[in-house]
Amino acid sequence: MVDYQHSSTPAAAAWLLAAVTERGWKGVVSDDSSILEDGSTLEFDIIILVNNSGAIFDPASQVLKKHLEAGRSVLGIHAALATFLDGEDASGLTHMKPTTPIIQETFRAHFKNHPVVQEATVVIDHELADAFSPNLASLPEKFSHTDEFFNFTSNPCDDPEVKVLAYVDETTYEGGLMGAKHPMCWYLNTGPNNAKVFYCAMGHFSHFYNGLGVDVVQSLLGAGLDYCGALPPGAAPSSNLGSSLAGDPTERNKRAKVST
């Protein structure tokens, strides 16, 4: 059985590259696993994992761990949490287990399975979302959304460091296993230098990125990029920088790695 490959990955990567470029950052799009493995000479301010599958790098590598320890950011989209699983299932229905704790440690959750694609109601926590980004204030409090709704091995809502921006209402679709608080988008600060981690579970289809569908996913990801792009106090700057960031002159140059 072949592990599932998202046909939306090129559209997502293209949108992300345009989004980071608009922010004045230098983006590097690659599926080369060696960039995230020990021995790589490249360093990035933001690592973005986009609808990945399989073992996307050597799990023994310390690159991601050191990246976070330095106070640099990680952003994950949809199937980023469906990497490093103990099997392959193109349908997504099989309950999977992680083969390494690295995804759980980074995002505070790992993919378990998902029911068939269907429509459900997504709820935005506007008290938190509006404070997180003014660009989210225009999102409806509730809206219908068709996607793969992931179940996770643990619930980030139970982690005091995690702030959840959006939930899916399990009473509006079949196959949810997370309960009354089923998170769809969240963020946290972690580690000695308050590294920023952002994740959006929505994002299965190409039309979320190519302008042919509603822009809710783009709005959430844009807010996530802005969050991840702000360097926490004490964070070590990347030694491999891109073009200058327009706007605040106190901001340094940034380089983003978009891993497909």
PDB file of N, CA and C in Angstrom, residues 184-228:
ATOM      1  N   MET A 184      -8.444  22.508  15.705  1.00  0.00           N
ATOM      2  CA  MET A 184      -8.122  22.546  14.289  1.00  0.00           C
ATOM      3  C   MET A 184      -6.958  23.480  13.978  1.00  0.00           C
ATOM      4  N   CYS A 185      -6.678  24.412  14.877  1.00  0.00           N
ATOM      5  CA  CYS A 185      -5.588  25.358  14.650  1.00  0.00           C
ATOM      6  C   CYS A 185      -5.111  25.856  16.009  1.00  0.00           C
ATOM      7  N   TRP A 186      -3.799  25.794  16.244  1.00  0.00           N
ATOM      8  CA  TRP A 186      -3.288  26.207  17.547  1.00  0.00           C
ATOM      9  C   TRP A 186      -1.846  26.710  17.455  1.00  0.00           C
ATOM     10  N   TYR A 187      -1.402  27.311  18.541  1.00  0.00           N
ATOM     11  CA  TYR A 187      -0.031  27.805  18.608  1.00  0.00           C
ATOM     12  C   TYR A 187       0.486  27.675  20.026  1.00  0.00           C
ATOM     13  N   LEU A 188       1.807  27.764  20.164  1.00  0.00           N
ATOM     14  CA  LEU A 188       2.436  27.706  21.480  1.00  0.00           C
ATOM     15  C   LEU A 188       3.835  28.266  21.412  1.00  0.00           C
ATOM     16  N   ASN A 189       4.349  28.625  22.562  1.00  0.00           N
ATOM     17  CA  ASN A 189       5.757  28.969  22.735  1.00  0.00           C
ATOM     18  C   ASN A 189       6.403  27.857  23.545  1.00  0.00           C
ATOM     19  N   THR A 190       7.609  27.463  23.161  1.00  0.00           N
ATOM     20  CA  THR A 190       8.227  26.316  23.809  1.00  0.00           C
ATOM     21  C   THR A 190       9.728  26.488  23.921  1.00  0.00           C
ATOM     22  N   GLY A 191      10.327  25.828  24.894  1.00  0.00           N
ATOM     23  CA  GLY A 191      11.775  25.796  25.032  1.00  0.00           C
ATOM     24  C   GLY A 191      12.364  26.974  25.767  1.00  0.00           C
ATOM     25  N   PRO A 192      13.673  26.930  25.995  1.00  0.00           N
ATOM     26  CA  PRO A 192      14.343  27.965  26.788  1.00  0.00           C
ATOM     27  C   PRO A 192      14.302  29.349  26.161  1.00  0.00           C
ATOM     28  N   ASN A 193      14.140  29.417  24.843  1.00  0.00           N
ATOM     29  CA  ASN A 193      14.103  30.705  24.146  1.00  0.00           C
ATOM     30  C   ASN A 193      12.742  30.991  23.516  1.00  0.00           C
ATOM     31  N   ASN A 194      11.708  30.349  24.041  1.00  0.00           N
ATOM     32  CA  ASN A 194      10.324  30.627  23.611  1.00  0.00           C
ATOM     33  C   ASN A 194      10.131  30.519  22.108  1.00  0.00           C
ATOM     34  N   ALA A 195      10.588  29.415  21.537  1.00  0.00           N
ATOM     35  CA  ALA A 195      10.362  29.174  20.116  1.00  0.00           C
ATOM     36  C   ALA A 195       8.868  29.133  19.831  1.00  0.00           C
ATOM     37  N   LYS A 196       8.489  29.596  18.654  1.00  0.00           N
ATOM     38  CA  LYS A 196       7.082  29.677  18.277  1.00  0.00           C
ATOM     39  C   LYS A 196       6.712  28.527  17.350  1.00  0.00           C
ATOM     40  N   VAL A 197       5.621  27.860  17.708  1.00  0.00           N
ATOM     41  CA  VAL A 197       5.114  26.733  16.928  1.00  0.00           C
ATOM     42  C   VAL A 197       3.659  27.022  16.581  1.00  0.00           C
ATOM     43  N   PHE A 198       3.306  26.828  15.318  1.00  0.00           N
ATOM     44  CA  PHE A 198       1.949  27.076  14.839  1.00  0.00           C
ATOM     45  C   PHE A 198       1.527  25.903  13.972  1.00  0.00           C
ATOM     46  N   TYR A 199       0.252  25.493  14.109  1.00  0.00           N
ATOM     47  CA  TYR A 199      -0.243  24.382  13.299  1.00  0.00           C
ATOM     48  C   TYR A 199      -1.679  24.631  12.882  1.00  0.00           C
ATOM     49  N   CYS A 200      -1.962  24.334  11.614  1.00  0.00           N
ATOM     50  CA  CYS A 200      -3.326  24.391  11.083  1.00  0.00           C
ATOM     51  C   CYS A 200      -3.657  23.023  10.493  1.00  0.00           C
ATOM     52  N   ALA A 201      -4.656  22.353  11.063  1.00  0.00           N
ATOM     53  CA  ALA A 201      -5.029  21.011  10.597  1.00  0.00           C
ATOM     54  C   ALA A 201      -5.836  21.050   9.309  1.00  0.00           C
ATOM     55  N   MET A 202      -6.458  22.173   9.011  1.00  0.00           N
ATOM     56  CA  MET A 202      -7.180  22.300   7.750  1.00  0.00           C
ATOM     57  C   MET A 202      -6.190  22.529   6.609  1.00  0.00           C
ATOM     58  N   GLY A 203      -6.568  22.094   5.391  1.00  0.00           N
ATOM     59  CA  GLY A 203      -5.675  22.359   4.271  1.00  0.00           C
ATOM     60  C   GLY A 203      -5.469  21.205   3.315  1.00  0.00           C
ATOM     61  N   HIS A 204      -6.462  20.324   3.181  1.00  0.00           N
ATOM     62  CA  HIS A 204      -6.307  19.148   2.334  1.00  0.00           C
ATOM     63  C   HIS A 204      -6.332  19.468   0.842  1.00  0.00           C
ATOM     64  N   PHE A 205      -7.140  20.453   0.431  1.00  0.00           N
ATOM     65  CA  PHE A 205      -7.408  20.669  -0.987  1.00  0.00           C
ATOM     66  C   PHE A 205      -6.624  21.839  -1.583  1.00  0.00           C
ATOM     67  N   SER A 206      -6.380  21.746  -2.902  1.00  0.00           N
ATOM     68  CA  SER A 206      -5.646  22.802  -3.612  1.00  0.00           C
ATOM     69  C   SER A 206      -6.383  24.133  -3.593  1.00  0.00           C
ATOM     70  N   HIS A 207      -7.725  24.098  -3.600  1.00  0.00           N
ATOM     71  CA  HIS A 207      -8.463  25.361  -3.698  1.00  0.00           C
ATOM     72  C   HIS A 207      -8.331  26.216  -2.436  1.00  0.00           C
ATOM     73  N   PHE A 208      -7.776  25.655  -1.357  1.00  0.00           N
ATOM     74  CA  PHE A 208      -7.502  26.478  -0.180  1.00  0.00           C
ATOM     75  C   PHE A 208      -6.328  27.431  -0.429  1.00  0.00           C
ATOM     76  N   TYR A 209      -5.539  27.143  -1.463  1.00  0.00           N
ATOM     77  CA  TYR A 209      -4.308  27.899  -1.698  1.00  0.00           C
ATOM     78  C   TYR A 209      -4.277  28.635  -3.034  1.00  0.00           C
ATOM     79  N   ASN A 210      -5.046  28.185  -4.015  1.00  0.00           N
ATOM     80  CA  ASN A 210      -4.899  28.742  -5.369  1.00  0.00           C
ATOM     81  C   ASN A 210      -5.902  29.841  -5.701  1.00  0.00           C
ATOM     82  N   GLY A 211      -6.668  30.282  -4.710  1.00  0.00           N
ATOM     83  CA  GLY A 211      -7.590  31.381  -4.934  1.00  0.00           C
ATOM     84  C   GLY A 211      -8.943  30.981  -5.484  1.00  0.00           C
ATOM     85  N   LEU A 212      -9.183  29.680  -5.657  1.00  0.00           N
ATOM     86  CA  LEU A 212     -10.455  29.219  -6.223  1.00  0.00           C
ATOM     87  C   LEU A 212     -11.475  28.861  -5.144  1.00  0.00           C
ATOM     88  N   GLY A 213     -11.083  28.956  -3.874  1.00  0.00           N
ATOM     89  CA  GLY A 213     -11.994  28.644  -2.777  1.00  0.00           C
ATOM     90  C   GLY A 213     -11.977  29.739  -1.738  1.00  0.00           C
ATOM     91  N   VAL A 214     -12.663  29.496  -0.628  1.00  0.00           N
ATOM     92  CA  VAL A 214     -12.690  30.475   0.457  1.00  0.00           C
ATOM     93  C   VAL A 214     -11.287  30.619   1.043  1.00  0.00           C
ATOM     94  N   ASP A 215     -11.031  31.784   1.635  1.00  0.00           N
ATOM     95  CA  ASP A 215      -9.665  32.089   2.066  1.00  0.00           C
ATOM     96  C   ASP A 215      -9.455  31.914   3.568  1.00  0.00           C
ATOM     97  N   VAL A 216     -10.296  31.109   4.238  1.00  0.00           N
ATOM     98  CA  VAL A 216     -10.148  30.922   5.676  1.00  0.00           C
ATOM     99  C   VAL A 216      -8.794  30.307   6.015  1.00  0.00           C
ATOM    100  N   VAL A 217      -8.409  29.270   5.275  1.00  0.00           N
ATOM    101  CA  VAL A 217      -7.122  28.620   5.537  1.00  0.00           C
ATOM    102  C   VAL A 217      -5.978  29.603   5.313  1.00  0.00           C
ATOM    103  N   GLN A 218      -6.055  30.385   4.234  1.00  0.00           N
ATOM    104  CA  GLN A 218      -5.018  31.383   3.977  1.00  0.00           C
ATOM    105  C   GLN A 218      -4.949  32.421   5.096  1.00  0.00           C
ATOM    106  N   SER A 219      -6.105  32.826   5.615  1.00  0.00           N
ATOM    107  CA  SER A 219      -6.119  33.813   6.698  1.00  0.00           C
ATOM    108  C   SER A 219      -5.431  33.265   7.941  1.00  0.00           C
ATOM    109  N   LEU A 220      -5.740  32.019   8.291  1.00  0.00           N
ATOM    110  CA  LEU A 220      -5.126  31.402   9.462  1.00  0.00           C
ATOM    111  C   LEU A 220      -3.618  31.225   9.260  1.00  0.00           C
ATOM    112  N   LEU A 221      -3.232  30.762   8.078  1.00  0.00           N
ATOM    113  CA  LEU A 221      -1.809  30.558   7.818  1.00  0.00           C
ATOM    114  C   LEU A 221      -1.050  31.880   7.754  1.00  0.00           C
ATOM    115  N   GLY A 222      -1.678  32.909   7.210  1.00  0.00           N
ATOM    116  CA  GLY A 222      -1.031  34.221   7.192  1.00  0.00           C
ATOM    117  C   GLY A 222      -0.777  34.731   8.603  1.00  0.00           C
ATOM    118  N   ALA A 223      -1.767  34.549   9.483  1.00  0.00           N
ATOM    119  CA  ALA A 223      -1.577  34.941  10.879  1.00  0.00           C
ATOM    120  C   ALA A 223      -0.472  34.115  11.521  1.00  0.00           C
ATOM    121  N   GLY A 224      -0.422  32.824  11.160  1.00  0.00           N
ATOM    122  CA  GLY A 224       0.634  31.966  11.685  1.00  0.00           C
ATOM    123  C   GLY A 224       2.017  32.382  11.215  1.00  0.00           C
ATOM    124  N   LEU A 225       2.123  32.766   9.954  1.00  0.00           N
ATOM    125  CA  LEU A 225       3.410  33.241   9.438  1.00  0.00           C
ATOM    126  C   LEU A 225       3.864  34.503  10.173  1.00  0.00           C
ATOM    127  N   ASP A 226       2.934  35.428  10.386  1.00  0.00           N
ATOM    128  CA  ASP A 226       3.295  36.660  11.095  1.00  0.00           C
ATOM    129  C   ASP A 226       3.742  36.357  12.522  1.00  0.00           C
ATOM    130  N   TYR A 227       3.063  35.430  13.162  1.00  0.00           N
ATOM    131  CA  TYR A 227       3.432  35.017  14.517  1.00  0.00           C
ATOM    132  C   TYR A 227       4.819  34.387  14.526  1.00  0.00           C
ATOM    133  N   CYS A 228       5.051  33.450  13.611  1.00  0.00           N
ATOM    134  CA  CYS A 228       6.338  32.747  13.571  1.00  0.00           C
ATOM    135  C   CYS A 228       7.484  33.655  13.133  1.00  0.00           C
TER     136      CYS A 228
END
